[in-house]
Coordinates of C-alpha atoms and ligand atoms in Angstrom, one line a residue:
X1 CA 6.9 36.0 -80.6
X2 CA 5.0 34.7 -77.5
X3 CA 7.3 32.0 -75.9
X4 CA 5.0 29.1 -75.0
X5 CA 3.7 29.4 -71.9
X6 CA 3.0 33.3 -72.7
X7 CA 1.1 31.5 -75.9
X8 CA -1.0 29.2 -73.3
X9 CA -2.1 31.8 -70.3
X10 CA -2.7 34.0 -72.5
X11 CA -5.1 31.6 -74.6
X12 CA -6.1 29.6 -71.9
X13 CA -5.9 31.9 -69.1
X14 CA -3.7 32.5 -65.9
X15 CA -6.2 30.3 -63.7
X16 CA -6.0 27.0 -66.5
X17 CA -1.9 27.7 -66.3
X18 CA 0.5 27.9 -64.2
X19 CA 4.4 29.2 -64.1
X20 CA 6.8 28.1 -62.8
X21 CA 7.2 29.6 -59.7
X22 CA 3.5 28.8 -58.5
X23 CA 4.0 24.8 -59.8
X24 CA 7.2 24.8 -57.4
X25 CA 4.3 24.8 -54.5
X26 CA 3.4 21.8 -54.8
X27 CA 4.8 19.1 -54.1
X28 CA 6.0 16.7 -56.9
X29 CA 4.9 13.2 -55.9
X30 CA 2.2 12.6 -52.8
X31 CA 3.9 9.2 -52.4
X32 CA 7.1 10.5 -50.8
X33 CA 6.0 14.0 -50.1
X34 CA 9.9 15.9 -50.0
X35 CA 10.5 17.4 -53.3
X36 CA 8.7 19.9 -54.9
X37 CA 8.0 20.6 -58.0
X38 CA 10.2 22.2 -60.4
X39 CA 8.4 22.7 -64.3
X40 CA 7.7 25.0 -66.6
X41 CA 4.4 25.7 -66.3
X42 CA 1.2 23.5 -65.3
X43 CA -1.9 23.2 -67.0
X44 CA -5.1 22.5 -65.3
X45 CA -7.5 22.1 -68.7
X46 CA -10.8 22.2 -67.3
X47 CA -12.8 20.4 -70.2
X48 CA -11.6 17.4 -73.3
X49 CA -11.8 20.4 -75.9
X50 CA -8.8 22.3 -73.6
X51 CA -6.0 19.5 -72.9
X52 CA -7.0 18.5 -77.3
X53 CA -5.9 22.3 -77.7
X54 CA -3.1 22.6 -75.0
X55 CA -1.6 18.9 -76.6
X56 CA -1.2 20.7 -80.4
X57 CA -0.1 24.1 -79.2
X58 CA 2.7 21.2 -76.8
X59 CA 3.1 19.4 -80.0
X60 CA 3.4 22.5 -82.7
X61 CA 6.5 23.4 -79.6
X62 CA 8.0 20.4 -79.1
X63 CA 6.7 20.9 -76.3
X64 CA 6.7 17.4 -73.6
X65 CA 4.1 16.6 -71.3
X66 CA 3.9 15.6 -68.8
X67 CA 0.6 14.0 -67.3
X68 CA -1.1 14.2 -63.8
X69 CA -3.0 12.3 -61.5
X70 CA -3.2 12.3 -57.9
X71 CA 0.7 11.6 -57.5
X72 CA 0.6 8.2 -55.7
X73 CA 2.8 6.0 -58.3
X74 CA 5.7 4.8 -56.8
X75 CA 7.7 4.6 -59.9
X76 CA 8.5 7.8 -61.3
X77 CA 5.9 8.1 -63.9
X78 CA 5.4 11.1 -63.4
X79 CA 8.4 12.7 -62.5
X80 CA 8.3 15.6 -64.2
X81 CA 11.6 17.9 -65.8
X82 CA 12.1 21.4 -65.2
X83 CA 12.0 21.8 -68.9
X84 CA 9.5 20.2 -69.1
X85 CA 4.5 21.0 -68.9
X86 CA 2.9 19.2 -66.2
X87 CA -0.7 18.6 -67.4
X88 CA -3.0 18.5 -64.1
X89 CA -6.6 16.6 -64.3
X90 CA -7.6 17.7 -61.5
X91 CA -10.0 20.3 -62.5
X92 CA -11.8 17.0 -64.3
X93 CA -13.4 15.7 -61.6
X94 CA -16.5 15.8 -62.1
X95 CA -19.1 11.9 -62.4
X96 CA -20.9 12.8 -65.1
X97 CA -23.7 9.2 -65.3
X98 CA -24.7 6.3 -63.3
X99 CA -26.6 4.4 -65.2
X100 CA -27.7 2.1 -62.3
X101 CA -29.6 -0.4 -64.9
X102 CA -26.8 -0.9 -66.8
X103 CA -24.7 0.1 -63.8
X104 CA -21.7 2.1 -65.6
X105 CA -20.3 4.7 -64.0
X106 CA -19.6 7.5 -66.9
X107 CA -16.7 10.0 -65.3
X108 CA -14.0 12.6 -66.2
X109 CA -10.2 11.3 -65.8
X110 CA -9.3 13.7 -62.3
X111 CA -12.2 12.1 -59.9
X112 CA -10.3 11.0 -56.7
X113 CA -10.8 7.4 -56.4
X114 CA -12.9 7.5 -52.5
X115 CA -15.1 10.6 -54.0
X116 CA -16.3 7.2 -57.0
X117 CA -17.0 4.8 -54.2
X118 CA -18.6 7.1 -51.9
X119 CA -21.4 8.0 -54.9
X120 CA -21.8 4.6 -56.2
X121 CA -22.6 3.3 -52.8
X122 CA -24.9 6.3 -52.7
X123 CA -26.4 3.9 -55.3
X124 CA -26.6 1.3 -54.4
X125 CA -23.5 0.1 -56.3
X126 CA -19.8 -1.1 -56.0
X127 CA -16.9 0.4 -58.0
X128 CA -14.4 -2.5 -56.7
X129 CA -11.1 -0.8 -56.8
X130 CA -9.5 -0.1 -53.5
X131 CA -6.3 1.1 -52.5
X132 CA -4.2 2.2 -50.2
X133 CA -4.2 5.7 -52.1
X134 CA -7.8 6.0 -52.9
X135 CA -8.2 9.2 -51.1
X136 CA -5.7 11.4 -53.5
X137 CA -5.1 9.1 -56.7
X138 CA -7.9 9.6 -58.9
X139 CA -9.7 7.8 -62.4
X140 CA -7.4 9.0 -65.2
X141 CA -4.2 7.5 -62.7
X142 CA -6.1 4.1 -61.9
X143 CA -6.3 3.4 -66.3
X144 CA -2.5 4.9 -66.6
X145 CA -0.6 2.1 -64.5
X146 CA -3.7 -0.4 -65.2
X147 CA -3.9 0.1 -60.8
X148 CA -4.5 -4.1 -59.2
X149 CA -5.2 -3.4 -55.4
X150 CA -7.2 -5.0 -52.9
X151 CA -10.3 -6.5 -54.6
X152 CA -8.4 -7.9 -57.9
X153 CA -8.8 -11.2 -57.8
X154 CA -12.4 -11.4 -57.2
X155 CA -13.2 -8.4 -59.7
X156 CA -9.9 -8.0 -61.5
X157 CA -7.7 -5.1 -61.9
X158 CA -8.1 -1.8 -63.5
X159 CA -8.0 -3.6 -66.9
X160 CA -11.1 -5.3 -66.5
X161 CA -13.3 -2.4 -64.6
X162 CA -13.3 -0.3 -68.6
X163 CA -15.8 -0.3 -70.4
X164 CA -15.3 3.1 -72.4
X165 CA -12.1 5.6 -72.9
X166 CA -11.7 9.5 -74.5
X167 CA -8.2 10.0 -74.2
X168 CA -6.6 12.7 -76.1
X169 CA -3.6 11.7 -79.1
X170 CA -0.1 14.1 -78.6
X171 CA -1.5 15.7 -82.0
X172 CA -5.0 17.5 -80.0
X173 CA -7.2 14.2 -81.5
X174 CA -10.1 13.4 -79.6
X175 CA -10.5 9.7 -79.4
X176 CA -14.0 8.7 -77.7
X177 CA -14.7 5.1 -77.2
X178 CA -17.4 5.3 -74.5
X179 CA -18.1 1.9 -75.4
X180 CA -20.3 1.5 -73.0
X181 CA -21.5 -2.4 -73.4
X182 CA -19.8 -5.5 -72.4
X183 CA -19.5 -7.4 -75.7
X184 CA -18.5 -4.8 -78.6
X185 CA -16.2 -7.2 -81.1
X186 CA -16.3 -3.9 -83.7
X187 CA -12.8 -4.0 -85.1
X188 CA -10.0 -3.4 -82.0
X189 CA -10.6 -3.0 -78.6
X190 CA -8.5 0.3 -79.0
X191 CA -9.0 1.3 -75.2
X192 CA -7.0 -1.6 -73.8
X193 CA -3.4 -0.5 -75.9
X194 CA -3.9 3.5 -73.3
X195 CA -5.2 1.2 -70.1
X196 CA -1.4 0.9 -68.6
X197 CA 0.6 2.6 -70.9
X198 CA 1.5 5.2 -68.2
X199 CA 0.5 8.9 -70.2
X200 CA 3.2 7.5 -72.8
X201 CA 1.0 7.3 -76.0
X202 CA -2.9 9.7 -74.9
X203 CA -3.9 11.9 -71.8
X204 CA -7.1 9.7 -70.6
X205 CA -9.8 12.4 -70.3
X206 CA -13.0 10.2 -69.3
X207 CA -14.3 6.8 -68.5
X208 CA -16.9 4.5 -68.5
X209 CA -16.5 2.6 -65.7
X210 CA -18.3 -1.3 -64.8
X211 CA -19.7 -0.6 -61.7
X212 CA -20.9 -4.2 -58.7
X213 CA -23.5 -4.4 -56.4
X214 CA -22.8 -3.3 -53.2
X215 CA -22.1 -5.8 -51.0
X216 CA -24.4 -6.1 -47.5
X217 CA -22.0 -8.3 -45.6
X218 CA -17.9 -7.9 -45.6
X219 CA -16.2 -10.8 -44.0
X220 CA -13.0 -10.6 -42.6
X221 CA -10.6 -12.1 -40.2
X222 CA -6.7 -13.4 -40.1
X223 CA -5.3 -16.3 -39.9
X224 CA -2.1 -17.8 -39.2
X225 CA -0.9 -20.6 -40.6
X226 CA 2.6 -22.6 -40.9
X227 CA 3.6 -22.9 -44.0
X228 CA 3.6 -21.6 -47.1
X229 CA 1.3 -24.3 -48.6
X230 CA -0.9 -24.5 -46.1
X231 CA -1.6 -20.9 -47.4
X232 CA -2.1 -22.5 -51.0
X233 CA -5.0 -24.9 -49.7
X234 CA -7.1 -22.1 -47.4
X235 CA -6.7 -19.9 -51.1
X236 CA -8.2 -23.2 -52.6
X237 CA -10.5 -24.4 -49.7
X238 CA -12.1 -20.6 -49.8
X239 CA -12.0 -20.1 -53.5
X240 CA -14.2 -23.5 -53.6
X241 CA -16.7 -22.7 -50.0
X242 CA -17.4 -19.6 -50.4
X243 CA -19.4 -18.9 -52.7
X244 CA -17.4 -16.5 -54.9
X245 CA -17.8 -14.0 -52.0
X246 CA -14.2 -14.4 -51.6
X247 CA -12.2 -10.7 -52.9
X248 CA -8.9 -10.3 -50.3
X249 CA -6.3 -13.0 -49.7
X250 CA -4.0 -10.7 -48.4
X251 CA -0.5 -13.0 -47.3
X252 CA 2.1 -11.3 -44.1
X253 CA 5.0 -12.7 -43.8
X254 CA 6.3 -12.9 -40.2
X255 CA 8.6 -10.8 -40.4
X256 CA 5.9 -8.4 -42.1
X257 CA 3.4 -9.3 -39.2
X258 CA 6.2 -8.8 -36.7
X259 CA 7.5 -5.3 -37.6
X260 CA 4.1 -4.5 -37.9
X261 CA 2.9 -5.5 -34.8
X262 CA 5.6 -4.0 -32.7
X263 CA 6.8 -0.9 -31.5
X264 CA 7.0 2.0 -32.7
X265 CA 3.7 0.5 -34.9
X266 CA 0.6 1.1 -33.2
X267 CA -1.2 -1.9 -33.8
X268 CA -1.2 -5.0 -30.9
X269 CA -1.4 -8.1 -32.5
X270 CA -4.3 -9.9 -33.2
X271 CA -2.8 -13.4 -32.9
X272 CA 0.3 -14.0 -31.1
X273 CA 3.8 -13.2 -33.4
X274 CA 5.0 -16.3 -33.7
X275 CA 3.8 -18.3 -36.6
X276 CA 5.2 -18.4 -40.1
X277 CA 2.7 -16.6 -42.5
X278 CA -0.5 -14.8 -41.9
X279 CA -3.7 -14.3 -43.6
X280 CA -5.9 -11.4 -44.2
X281 CA -9.7 -13.3 -45.8
X282 CA -12.1 -11.1 -46.5
X283 CA -15.3 -11.8 -48.4
X284 CA -18.2 -9.8 -49.5
X285 CA -21.3 -10.5 -49.9
X286 CA -25.7 -10.4 -50.9
X287 CA -26.6 -11.8 -47.2
X288 CA -25.2 -10.7 -43.8
X289 CA -26.7 -13.4 -42.0
X290 CA -25.9 -16.2 -44.0
X291 CA -22.5 -15.3 -45.5
X292 CA -21.3 -14.7 -42.0
X293 CA -22.4 -18.5 -41.0
X294 CA -20.5 -19.2 -44.2
X295 CA -17.5 -17.5 -43.3
X296 CA -17.4 -18.5 -40.5
X297 CA -17.7 -22.5 -40.7
X298 CA -15.3 -22.3 -43.2
X299 CA -12.9 -21.2 -40.8
X300 CA -13.1 -23.5 -38.5
X301 CA -13.6 -26.8 -41.1
X302 CA -9.7 -25.0 -41.9
X303 CA -8.8 -24.9 -37.5
X304 CA -10.2 -28.5 -38.1
X305 CA -8.1 -29.8 -40.4
X306 CA -5.5 -27.5 -39.8
X307 CA -4.5 -25.5 -42.4
X308 CA -5.1 -22.7 -40.4
X309 CA -3.0 -22.9 -36.4
X310 CA -5.6 -19.7 -35.5
X311 CA -8.0 -17.0 -36.0
X312 CA -8.8 -13.5 -35.3
X313 CA -12.3 -12.4 -37.4
X314 CA -12.8 -8.4 -37.1
X315 CA -16.2 -7.5 -34.7
X316 CA -16.5 -4.5 -36.2
X317 CA -15.4 -1.2 -37.7
X318 CA -12.9 -0.5 -35.0
X319 CA -11.5 -4.1 -35.7
X320 CA -11.3 -3.5 -39.0
X321 CA -9.7 -0.5 -39.0
X322 CA -7.0 -2.5 -37.1
X323 CA -6.6 -6.0 -39.8
X324 CA -6.5 -3.3 -42.5
X325 CA -4.0 -0.9 -40.8
X326 CA -1.5 -3.8 -40.5
X327 CA -1.6 -5.3 -43.9
X328 CA -1.7 -1.5 -45.2
X329 CA 0.4 0.8 -43.0
X330 CA 3.5 0.1 -44.7
X331 CA 4.7 3.9 -44.5
X332 CA 6.1 2.2 -40.9
X333 CA 8.8 0.5 -42.7
X334 CA 10.5 4.1 -44.6
X335 CA 10.1 5.5 -41.4
X336 CA 12.1 2.8 -38.8
X337 CA 13.9 1.5 -41.9
X338 CA 14.6 4.3 -44.2
X339 CA 15.9 4.3 -47.2
X340 CA 14.0 1.4 -48.1
X341 CA 13.8 -0.5 -52.2
X342 CA 10.2 -1.0 -52.3
X343 CA 9.0 -4.3 -55.0
X344 CA 6.0 -5.1 -56.9
X345 CA 6.5 -8.6 -58.6
X346 CA 4.3 -11.1 -60.1
X347 CA 5.1 -15.0 -60.4
X348 CA 2.7 -17.9 -60.3
X349 CA 2.1 -18.5 -56.6
X350 CA 3.4 -21.8 -57.1
X351 CA 6.8 -20.9 -57.4
X352 CA 6.2 -17.8 -54.4
X353 CA 7.9 -19.3 -51.6
X354 CA 10.6 -20.5 -53.1
X355 CA 11.7 -17.1 -54.7
X356 CA 11.1 -16.1 -51.7
X357 CA 13.7 -18.2 -49.9
X358 CA 15.9 -18.1 -52.6
X359 CA 16.1 -14.1 -53.0
X360 CA 16.0 -13.4 -48.9
X361 CA 19.3 -16.4 -48.7
X362 CA 21.1 -14.2 -51.8
X363 CA 20.1 -10.4 -50.0
X364 CA 21.4 -11.6 -46.8
X365 CA 24.6 -13.4 -48.0
X366 CA 25.4 -9.7 -49.5
X367 CA 24.3 -7.2 -46.4
X368 CA 23.6 -9.7 -43.3
X369 CA 21.6 -6.9 -41.6
X370 CA 19.4 -6.5 -44.8
X371 CA 16.2 -5.6 -43.4
X372 CA 13.3 -7.4 -45.7
X373 CA 10.1 -7.4 -45.6
X374 CA 7.2 -9.8 -47.6
X375 CA 3.1 -9.8 -48.6
X376 CA 0.8 -9.1 -51.1
X377 CA -2.4 -10.4 -52.5
X378 CA -1.5 -13.5 -52.6
X379 CA -4.6 -14.8 -54.8
X380 CA -3.0 -12.5 -57.8
X381 CA 0.3 -13.8 -58.0
X382 CA 1.6 -10.1 -56.7
X383 CA 3.9 -9.3 -54.6
X384 CA 5.6 -6.2 -52.5
X385 CA 8.8 -6.4 -50.8
X386 CA 10.5 -4.2 -48.8
X387 CA 14.7 -4.3 -48.6
X388 CA 16.3 -1.7 -46.6
X389 CA 20.1 -2.7 -46.7
X390 CA 20.8 1.1 -45.2
X391 CA 22.3 2.8 -48.3
X392 CA 20.3 4.0 -51.5
X393 CA 23.1 4.9 -53.5
X394 CA 23.0 3.7 -57.5
X395 CA 25.4 0.9 -57.5
X396 CA 23.5 -0.7 -54.3
X397 CA 19.6 0.0 -56.0
X398 CA 21.5 -1.5 -59.2
X399 CA 23.1 -4.8 -56.6
X400 CA 19.5 -5.1 -55.0
X401 CA 16.8 -4.9 -58.3
X402 CA 19.2 -7.3 -60.0
X403 CA 19.1 -9.9 -57.2
X404 CA 15.4 -9.3 -56.8
X405 CA 14.6 -9.3 -60.3
X406 CA 17.1 -11.3 -62.0
X407 CA 15.6 -15.1 -60.1
X408 CA 12.2 -13.9 -61.7
X409 CA 12.4 -14.4 -65.7
X410 CA 13.3 -18.2 -65.2
X411 CA 10.6 -18.6 -63.8
X412 CA 8.4 -16.3 -66.2
X413 CA 7.5 -13.9 -63.6
X414 CA 7.3 -10.0 -63.7
X415 CA 8.9 -7.3 -62.3
X416 CA 6.5 -5.2 -61.7
X417 CA 2.0 -7.1 -61.2
X418 CA 0.7 -2.8 -60.8
X419 CA 2.8 -0.8 -59.8
X420 CA 4.4 -0.6 -63.5
X421 CA 7.3 0.6 -65.4
X422 CA 8.0 4.1 -64.8
X423 CA 11.7 5.9 -64.9
X424 CA 12.1 3.0 -61.6
X425 CA 11.8 -0.1 -63.9
X426 CA 12.5 1.1 -67.0
X427 CA 16.4 -0.2 -66.9
X428 CA 14.7 -4.1 -66.1
X429 CA 11.8 -4.2 -68.5
X430 CA 13.4 -6.5 -70.3
X431 CA 13.7 -8.9 -68.0
X432 CA 9.7 -9.0 -68.6
X433 CA 9.2 -8.7 -72.6
X434 CA 11.0 -10.0 -75.2
X435 CA 12.9 -8.1 -77.5
X436 CA 10.0 -7.9 -80.2
X437 CA 7.0 -7.0 -77.4
X438 CA 9.2 -4.6 -76.3
X439 CA 10.1 -3.1 -80.0
X440 CA 6.4 -2.8 -81.5
X441 CA 5.9 -1.1 -78.2
X442 CA 8.1 1.4 -79.6
X443 CA 6.3 1.1 -82.7
X444 CA 3.4 1.8 -81.4
X445 CA 4.2 4.5 -79.4
X446 CA 6.2 6.8 -82.8
X447 CA 2.7 5.5 -84.3
X448 CA 0.3 7.7 -81.8
X449 CA 3.4 10.3 -80.8
X450 CA 5.9 11.0 -83.6
X451 CA 7.8 14.5 -81.8
X452 CA 7.5 11.9 -78.5
X453 CA 5.8 14.9 -76.2
X454 CA 3.9 12.8 -74.1
X455 CA 5.7 11.6 -71.1
X456 CA 9.2 11.1 -72.4
X457 CA 11.5 9.2 -70.6
X458 CA 9.6 7.0 -68.7
X459 CA 8.2 3.5 -70.0
X460 CA 10.3 2.4 -73.0
X461 CA 13.8 2.0 -73.2
X462 CA 16.0 4.6 -75.4
Ligands
LIG501 C1 -0.2 3.9 -49.8 C2 -0.7 3.5 -51.0 C3 -0.7 2.4 -51.5 C4 -1.3 2.0 -52.6 N1 -1.1 0.9 -52.9 C5 -1.6 0.6 -54.7 C6 -2.5 -1.1 -54.9 O1 -2.4 -1.2 -54.3 N2 -2.6 -1.6 -56.1 C7 -2.1 -0.3 -56.8 O2 -1.6 -1.2 -58.3 N3 -1.1 0.9 -57.3 C8 -1.3 0.9 -55.7 N4 -0.5 2.1 -55.5 C9 -0.5 3.0 -56.6 C10 -0.6 4.3 -56.8 O3 -1.7 5.2 -56.2 C11 -1.1 3.7 -58.4 O4 -0.5 3.6 -59.4 C12 -2.5 5.2 -58.6 O5 -3.0 3.8 -59.8 C13 -1.3 6.1 -59.9 O6 -2.8 7.2 -59.4 P1 -2.6 8.4 -60.3 O7 -4.2 9.0 -59.9 O8 -1.7 8.4 -58.4 O9 -1.4 8.7 -61.2 P2 -0.6 9.7 -61.0 O10 0.7 8.8 -60.2 O11 -0.2 10.8 -60.9 O12 0.1 9.1 -62.2 C14 0.3 7.4 -61.9 C15 0.8 7.6 -63.5 O13 -0.3 7.6 -64.9 C16 0.0 9.0 -65.4 N5 -1.2 9.5 -65.7 C17 -2.1 10.1 -64.4 N6 -3.3 10.3 -65.7 C18 -3.2 10.2 -66.6 C19 -4.5 10.5 -67.9 N7 -5.3 11.7 -67.0 N8 -4.3 10.1 -68.9 C20 -2.8 9.0 -69.1 N9 -1.6 8.9 -68.7 C21 -2.2 9.9 -67.1 C22 1.3 9.7 -65.7 O14 1.9 10.5 -65.9 C23 2.2 8.3 -64.8 O15 2.5 7.5 -65.4 C24 -0.6 2.1 -53.8 C25 0.3 4.3 -53.6 C26 0.9 3.6 -52.3 C27 1.5 6.2 -52.2

C-alpha cells in the first residue's frame, strides 16, 4: 500500500507535491528567514478541485495539513511540524475579474497583495488593504488572519473588505459563497466564520473583494506633539474636518521615533527628536488641488491652536518613502536589540497613555535596562509594542507576556488587534475571550473539522 506522500504524488504529479527534501530548500517563515521548512511534504494545488481532492485524501489518512500563504504572519500561525503537510496557495494566483462598475475583484487566494493593488490601480480602483508585508503576503493569508494594516481607520480591516468567499472544508467539501453584493441577509453570513480563522476551519481558495475609487491625492505629514491628550484631540480634529479623507493616523512614542531616526538607522529625523509624541498623518482624496489646501489648512490651524508643536509635510515620493520608512522599518529593532518580543495589543484610545506608562514602568521594574518601544495605529486603537530584555528563554517570555497582557483584561482590551493568535498567543487567549466564547470556537472547529487535520495546535488551546 502506498504511503500518503506516494499517493499524493501518484494522484497529482511531481509538480504538485514537493517531498520533504524539496520543501526543505524553502524558508519556514518570511518574517524570520533563519529556519528552513521541515514538513512531510508540500502541496501546490493549481485549482479548487485539487485542493478539495487533496484534503479528502488527507482527511481519510488523518493527516494534519497547514495552509501556507506568503508566510509573513508573526505569531507562528503557519509553523509546520515534520509530520505535517504544508499546502501552499502560491499557484492559485490569478485575478479572475475586476468589475469596474460594481467595484469588486474576484481573486484566487494565492494572489500577492501588492500584485492585486497594482492591477486594481490600472483599472482606476483601489484595494485598500495595505501593510508592510504587501510584497509577499497573499490574499488568502490576509483573509485567514483578518489583516488590519495602515488604512483600516478609513476602510476597515479585511473582514470589511470581503464580500464573498470560496472555502474548502477539511473533508474536501467546497463551500462556494462568492457573493458580490453589499447586502445579503439570506441566513448566516458564513464567510465571517472563516475570516480570521487562521487556517483552522477551512482552506480559502477564492474571494470577492470590495474595491474603492483610486485616490487622486495623497497628503502626508509628520507632526510633533507634547502630550497624548493632544494627539487624541488632533485625531478628532482631523476626523471632523478632513472631509472623510483621513486614512492613517500612526502614533509614535518618542523612544521609537528617536530610535528610527538615529544611526544605525539610515533615516534622518524630519522633526527634532525632542518631542514626547509624533504622528504620521495621511489623507487620501479625489481632488488634488482642494485636498492639499484643506490638509495644509488643518495643519496650520493645529499649529495655531497649540495642538501640534511642529510639522513636516512630505513634498515628493522620496519624502513619502522617508516618512513611511520611519514608521515601518521595524527590522531595525530586531537588528539592534535581538532578542525582541513583539506585541499588537488593542484597547480603547482613552486607555492607551495610562496603559503604556503602566507596562513600561512594570517592565523597567523587572529589567532596569529593558528596551521598550511603542507605536501603531492609534486611530484604530491598535498599538505595536517591542520589548527587549536581553533574553528570550521560556520563563522570560512568559513574564514579559504576562506584564503586557494582564493589564489589558482589566480595561477590556485584546491581546491582538490584527496579528492573530497562531501559536504564540494561544496561552493568553483566555484574557480576551470568555470560557463560553472559547467553548463555542471549539464546537465550531469540531463540527467543521472533526478529525482536527487543519492547522492543528494553532489558535485554540487544547
Ligand atoms: C513587515 C511586516 C509588516 C506587517 N504589517 C502588518 C499590518 O500592518 N497589519 C497586519 O494585520 N499584519 C501585518 N503583518 C503580518 C502579516 O503580514 C499578516 O498577518 C498577513 O495577513 C499574513 O498573510 P500571509 O499570506 O503571509 O499569510 P501566512 O503567514 O502564510 O498565514 C497566516 C495564517 O493564515 C493561514 N492561511 C494562509 N493562507 C490561507 C488560506 N488560503 N486559507 C486558509 N488559511 C490560510 C496560515 O495557516 C496561517 O495560520 C506584517 C508582517 C510583516 C512581516
